[in-house]
mmCIF file of C-alpha atoms in Angstrom:
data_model
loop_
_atom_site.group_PDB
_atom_site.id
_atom_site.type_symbol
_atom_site.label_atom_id
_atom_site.label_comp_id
_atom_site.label_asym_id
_atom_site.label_seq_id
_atom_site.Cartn_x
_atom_site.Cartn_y
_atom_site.Cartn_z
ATOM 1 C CA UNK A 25 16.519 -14.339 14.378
ATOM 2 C CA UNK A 26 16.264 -11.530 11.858
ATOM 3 C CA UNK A 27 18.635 -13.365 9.710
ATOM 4 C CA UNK A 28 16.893 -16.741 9.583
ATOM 5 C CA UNK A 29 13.718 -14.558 8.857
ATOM 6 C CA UNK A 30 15.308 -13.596 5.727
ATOM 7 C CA UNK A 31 16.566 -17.265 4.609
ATOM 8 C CA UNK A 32 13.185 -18.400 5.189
ATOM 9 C CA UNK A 33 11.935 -16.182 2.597
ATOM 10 C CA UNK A 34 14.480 -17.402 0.130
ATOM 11 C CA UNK A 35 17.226 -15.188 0.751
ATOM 12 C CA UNK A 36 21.075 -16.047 -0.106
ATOM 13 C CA UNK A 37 23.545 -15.856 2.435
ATOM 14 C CA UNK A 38 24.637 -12.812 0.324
ATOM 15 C CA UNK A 39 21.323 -11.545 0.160
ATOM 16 C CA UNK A 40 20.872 -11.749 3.803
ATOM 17 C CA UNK A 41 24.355 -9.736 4.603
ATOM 18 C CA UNK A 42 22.988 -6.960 2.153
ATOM 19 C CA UNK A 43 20.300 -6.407 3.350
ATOM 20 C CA UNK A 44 20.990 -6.377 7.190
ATOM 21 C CA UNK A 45 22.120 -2.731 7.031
ATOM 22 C CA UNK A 46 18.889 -1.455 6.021
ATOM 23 C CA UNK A 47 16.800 -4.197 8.406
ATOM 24 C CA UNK A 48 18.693 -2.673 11.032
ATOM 25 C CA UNK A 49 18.121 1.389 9.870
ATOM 26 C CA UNK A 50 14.411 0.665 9.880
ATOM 27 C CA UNK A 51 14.719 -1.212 13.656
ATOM 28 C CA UNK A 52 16.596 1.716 14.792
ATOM 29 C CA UNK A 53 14.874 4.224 13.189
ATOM 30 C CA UNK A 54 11.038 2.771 14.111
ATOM 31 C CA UNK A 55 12.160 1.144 17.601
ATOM 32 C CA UNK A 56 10.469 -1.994 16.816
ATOM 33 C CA UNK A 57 12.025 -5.306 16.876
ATOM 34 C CA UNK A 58 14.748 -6.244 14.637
ATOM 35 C CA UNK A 59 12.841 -9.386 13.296
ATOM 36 C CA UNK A 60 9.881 -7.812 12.714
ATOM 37 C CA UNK A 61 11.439 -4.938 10.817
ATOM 38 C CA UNK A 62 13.656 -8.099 9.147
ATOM 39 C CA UNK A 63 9.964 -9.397 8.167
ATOM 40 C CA UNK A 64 8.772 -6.261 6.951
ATOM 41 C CA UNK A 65 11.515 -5.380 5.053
ATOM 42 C CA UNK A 66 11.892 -9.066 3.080
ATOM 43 C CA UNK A 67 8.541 -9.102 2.686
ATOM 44 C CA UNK A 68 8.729 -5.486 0.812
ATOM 45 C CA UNK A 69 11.840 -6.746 -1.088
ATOM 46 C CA UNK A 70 10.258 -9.575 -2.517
ATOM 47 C CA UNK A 71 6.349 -8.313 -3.180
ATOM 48 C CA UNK A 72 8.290 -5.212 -5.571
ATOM 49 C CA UNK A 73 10.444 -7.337 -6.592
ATOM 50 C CA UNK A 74 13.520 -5.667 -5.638
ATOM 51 C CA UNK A 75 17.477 -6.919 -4.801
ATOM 52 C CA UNK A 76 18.234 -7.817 -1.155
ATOM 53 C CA UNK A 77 20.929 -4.600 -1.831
ATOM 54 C CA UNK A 78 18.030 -1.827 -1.651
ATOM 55 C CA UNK A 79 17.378 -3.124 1.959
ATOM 56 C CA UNK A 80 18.364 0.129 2.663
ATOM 57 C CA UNK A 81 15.998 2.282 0.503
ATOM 58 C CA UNK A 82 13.002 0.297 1.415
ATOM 59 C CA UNK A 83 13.772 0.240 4.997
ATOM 60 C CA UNK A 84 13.874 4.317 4.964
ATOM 61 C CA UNK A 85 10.450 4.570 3.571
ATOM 62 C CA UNK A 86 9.168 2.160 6.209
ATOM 63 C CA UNK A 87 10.807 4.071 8.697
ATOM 64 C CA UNK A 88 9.662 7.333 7.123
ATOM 65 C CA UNK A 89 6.003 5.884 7.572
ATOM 66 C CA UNK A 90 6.165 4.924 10.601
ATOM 67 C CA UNK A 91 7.873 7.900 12.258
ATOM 68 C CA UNK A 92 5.901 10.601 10.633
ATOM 69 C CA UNK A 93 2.284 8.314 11.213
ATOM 70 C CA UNK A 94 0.673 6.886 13.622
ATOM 71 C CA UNK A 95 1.638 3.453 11.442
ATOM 72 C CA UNK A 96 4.224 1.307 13.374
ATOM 73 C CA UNK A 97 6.514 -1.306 11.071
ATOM 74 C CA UNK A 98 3.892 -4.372 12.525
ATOM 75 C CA UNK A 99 1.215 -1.917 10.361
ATOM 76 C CA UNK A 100 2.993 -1.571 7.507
ATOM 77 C CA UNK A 101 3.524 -5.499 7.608
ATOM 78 C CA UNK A 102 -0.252 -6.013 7.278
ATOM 79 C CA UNK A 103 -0.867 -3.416 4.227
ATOM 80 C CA UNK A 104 2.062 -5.126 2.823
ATOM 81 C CA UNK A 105 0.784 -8.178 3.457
ATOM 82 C CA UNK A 106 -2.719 -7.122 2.149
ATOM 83 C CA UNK A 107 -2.137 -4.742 -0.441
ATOM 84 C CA UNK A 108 1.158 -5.044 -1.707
ATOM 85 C CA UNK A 109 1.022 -7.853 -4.251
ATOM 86 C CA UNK A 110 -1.720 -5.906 -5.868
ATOM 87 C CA UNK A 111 -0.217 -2.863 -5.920
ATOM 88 C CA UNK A 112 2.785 -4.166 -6.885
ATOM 89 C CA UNK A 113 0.929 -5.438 -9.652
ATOM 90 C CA UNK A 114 -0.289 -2.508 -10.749
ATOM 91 C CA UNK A 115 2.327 -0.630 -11.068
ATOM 92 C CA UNK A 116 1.771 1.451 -7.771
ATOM 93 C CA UNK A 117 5.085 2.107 -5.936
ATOM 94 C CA UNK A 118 6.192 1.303 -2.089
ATOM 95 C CA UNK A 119 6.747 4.427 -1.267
ATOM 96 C CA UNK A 120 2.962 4.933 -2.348
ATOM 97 C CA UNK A 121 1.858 2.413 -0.656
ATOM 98 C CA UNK A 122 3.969 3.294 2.961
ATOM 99 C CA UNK A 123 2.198 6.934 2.613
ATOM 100 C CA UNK A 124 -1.001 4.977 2.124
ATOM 101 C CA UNK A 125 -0.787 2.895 5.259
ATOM 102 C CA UNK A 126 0.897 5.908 7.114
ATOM 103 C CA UNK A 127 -1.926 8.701 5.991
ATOM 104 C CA UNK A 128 -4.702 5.803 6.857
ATOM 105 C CA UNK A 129 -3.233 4.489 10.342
ATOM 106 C CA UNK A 130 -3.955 8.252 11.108
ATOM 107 C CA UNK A 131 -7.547 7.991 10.552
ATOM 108 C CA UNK A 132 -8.146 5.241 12.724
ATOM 109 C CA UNK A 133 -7.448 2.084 10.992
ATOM 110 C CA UNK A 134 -4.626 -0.490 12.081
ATOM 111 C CA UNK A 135 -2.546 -1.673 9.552
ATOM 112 C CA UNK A 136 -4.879 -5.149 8.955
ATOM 113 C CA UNK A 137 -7.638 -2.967 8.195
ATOM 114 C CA UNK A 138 -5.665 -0.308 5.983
ATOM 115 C CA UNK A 139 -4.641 -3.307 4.472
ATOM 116 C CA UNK A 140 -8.129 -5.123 3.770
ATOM 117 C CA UNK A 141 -9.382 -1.757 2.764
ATOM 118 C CA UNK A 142 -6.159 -0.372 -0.024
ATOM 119 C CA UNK A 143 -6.465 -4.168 -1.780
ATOM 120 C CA UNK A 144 -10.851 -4.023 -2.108
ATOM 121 C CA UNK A 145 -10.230 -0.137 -3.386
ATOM 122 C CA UNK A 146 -7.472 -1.065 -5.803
ATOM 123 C CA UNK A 147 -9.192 -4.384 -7.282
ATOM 124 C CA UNK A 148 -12.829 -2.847 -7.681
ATOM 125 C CA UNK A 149 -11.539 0.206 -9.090
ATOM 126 C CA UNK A 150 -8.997 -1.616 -11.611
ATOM 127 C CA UNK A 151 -11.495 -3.999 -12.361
ATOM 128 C CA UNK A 152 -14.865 -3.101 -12.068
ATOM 129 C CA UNK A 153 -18.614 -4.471 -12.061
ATOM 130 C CA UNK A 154 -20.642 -2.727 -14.733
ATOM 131 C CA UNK A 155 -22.573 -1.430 -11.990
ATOM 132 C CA UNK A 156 -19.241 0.217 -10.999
ATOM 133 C CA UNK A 157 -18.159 1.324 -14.668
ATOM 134 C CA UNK A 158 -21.475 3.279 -15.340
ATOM 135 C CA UNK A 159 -20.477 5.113 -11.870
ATOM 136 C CA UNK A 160 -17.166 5.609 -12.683
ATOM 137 C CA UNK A 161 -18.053 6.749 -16.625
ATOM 138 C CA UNK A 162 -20.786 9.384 -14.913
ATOM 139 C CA UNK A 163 -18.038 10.775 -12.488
ATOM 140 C CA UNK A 164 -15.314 10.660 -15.531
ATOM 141 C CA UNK A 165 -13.388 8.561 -13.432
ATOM 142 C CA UNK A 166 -10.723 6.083 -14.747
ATOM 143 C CA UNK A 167 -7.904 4.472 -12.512
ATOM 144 C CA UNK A 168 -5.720 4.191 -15.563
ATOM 145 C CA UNK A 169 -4.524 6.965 -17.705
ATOM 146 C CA UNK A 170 -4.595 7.643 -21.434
ATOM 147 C CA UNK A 171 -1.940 4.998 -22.285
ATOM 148 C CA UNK A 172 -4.175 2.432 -20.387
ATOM 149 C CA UNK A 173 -1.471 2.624 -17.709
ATOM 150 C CA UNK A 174 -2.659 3.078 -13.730
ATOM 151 C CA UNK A 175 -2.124 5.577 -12.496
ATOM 152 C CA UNK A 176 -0.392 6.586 -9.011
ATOM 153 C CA UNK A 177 -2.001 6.191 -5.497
ATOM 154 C CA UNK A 178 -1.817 10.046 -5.302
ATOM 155 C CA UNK A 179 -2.837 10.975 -8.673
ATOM 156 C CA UNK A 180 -6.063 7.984 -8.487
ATOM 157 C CA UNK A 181 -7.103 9.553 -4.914
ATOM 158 C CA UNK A 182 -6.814 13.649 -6.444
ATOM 159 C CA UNK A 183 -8.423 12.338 -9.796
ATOM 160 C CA UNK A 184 -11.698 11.010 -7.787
ATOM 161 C CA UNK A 185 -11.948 13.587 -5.298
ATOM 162 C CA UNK A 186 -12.295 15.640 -8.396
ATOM 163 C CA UNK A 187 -14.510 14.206 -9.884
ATOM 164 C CA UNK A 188 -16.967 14.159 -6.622
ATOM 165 C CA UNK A 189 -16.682 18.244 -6.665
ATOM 166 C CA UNK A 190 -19.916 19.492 -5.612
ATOM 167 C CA UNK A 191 -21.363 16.152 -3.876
ATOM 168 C CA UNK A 192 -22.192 16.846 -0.176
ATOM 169 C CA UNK A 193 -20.112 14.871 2.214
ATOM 170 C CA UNK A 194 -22.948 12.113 2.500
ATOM 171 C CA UNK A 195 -23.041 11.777 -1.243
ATOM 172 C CA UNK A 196 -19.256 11.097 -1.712
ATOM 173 C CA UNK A 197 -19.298 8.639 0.977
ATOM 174 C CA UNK A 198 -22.332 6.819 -0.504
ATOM 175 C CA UNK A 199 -20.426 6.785 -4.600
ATOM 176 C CA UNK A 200 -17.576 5.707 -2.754
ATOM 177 C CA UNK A 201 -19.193 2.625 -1.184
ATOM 178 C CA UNK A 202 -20.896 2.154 -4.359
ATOM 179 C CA UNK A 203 -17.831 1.968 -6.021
ATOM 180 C CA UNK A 204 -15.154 0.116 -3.716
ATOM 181 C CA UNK A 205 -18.039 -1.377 -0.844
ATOM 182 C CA UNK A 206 -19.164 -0.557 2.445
ATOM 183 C CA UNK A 207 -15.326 -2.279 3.950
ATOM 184 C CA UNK A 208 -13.279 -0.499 2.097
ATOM 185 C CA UNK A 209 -14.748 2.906 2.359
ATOM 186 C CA UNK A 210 -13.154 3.735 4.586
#
């Protein structure tokens, strides 16, 4: 099954073979089922546009995720799902991304949600409303760094919480819904 998941999104009989090793690390490694983890993996493979042969790399970060988070592979197939193309997009790594889903599975969300919420955050803060921009300007706040480059999940997350030093709890939570909305909070 795990196989013909693969060939169904595109992969080479070649392809397929390679990867297996890894599909079968992160199955192992996560104790989920091998076609989901074959899902999860492909699906990672192809939204960072990487070769069937680092299977192996991108199934140890999914495993790393889900064994060190409350995120199981089935979560990290819905932020992939939901977030990865635009992260991807931006620039913004897997391995970002797995922490991501892994560090917000542990507050509460399930991966859909995570998911829903990571893609709203990353598209209103890479493009916002001029509502939004006049927020972020006040705050000093920019997701992309001198070379108009964005910057990394970690260094966009440390780079706003700095700039909210000082705001009571309340008032962070209300510039963050004013800047990403009330769903993605969170």
């Amino acid at each position: 099954v795990a196989m013909t998941d693969l060939a169904s999104k595109g992969f080479t009989a070649n392809e397929t073979i390679a990867a297996m090793p890894g599909i079968i690390s992160a199955a192992a490694a996560s104790g989920e089922d091998l076609s989901l983890a074959a899902d999860t993996v492909a699906s990672a493979l192809n939204i960072f546009g990487l070769e069937a042969a680092e299977s192996s790399r991108v199934a140890d970060v999914l495993a790393q995720s889900a064994n060190t988070s409350a995120a199981g592979i089935d979560d990290l197939g819905y932020v992939l799902k939901y977030a990865g193309a635009p992260a991807a997009a931006l620039g913004i790594s897997l391995e970002e991304v797995a922490a991501a889903a892994g560090i917000m599975t542990n507050a509460g969300l399930d991966g859909s949600n995570a998911g829903t919420a990571l893609r709203a955050s990353l598209l209103a803060l890479n493009n916002p409303a001029k509502a939004q921009e006049k927020i972020m300007a006040g705050l000093g706040f920019s997701m992309q760094d001198s070379s108009g480059k964005t910057k990394g999940l970690s260094a966009i997350v440390g780079d706003l919480t700095k700039s909210m030093e000082g705001m009571t709890e309340a008032e962070k939570v209300a510039t963050l819904a004013k800047l990403v909305g009330t769903e993605a909070v969170s």
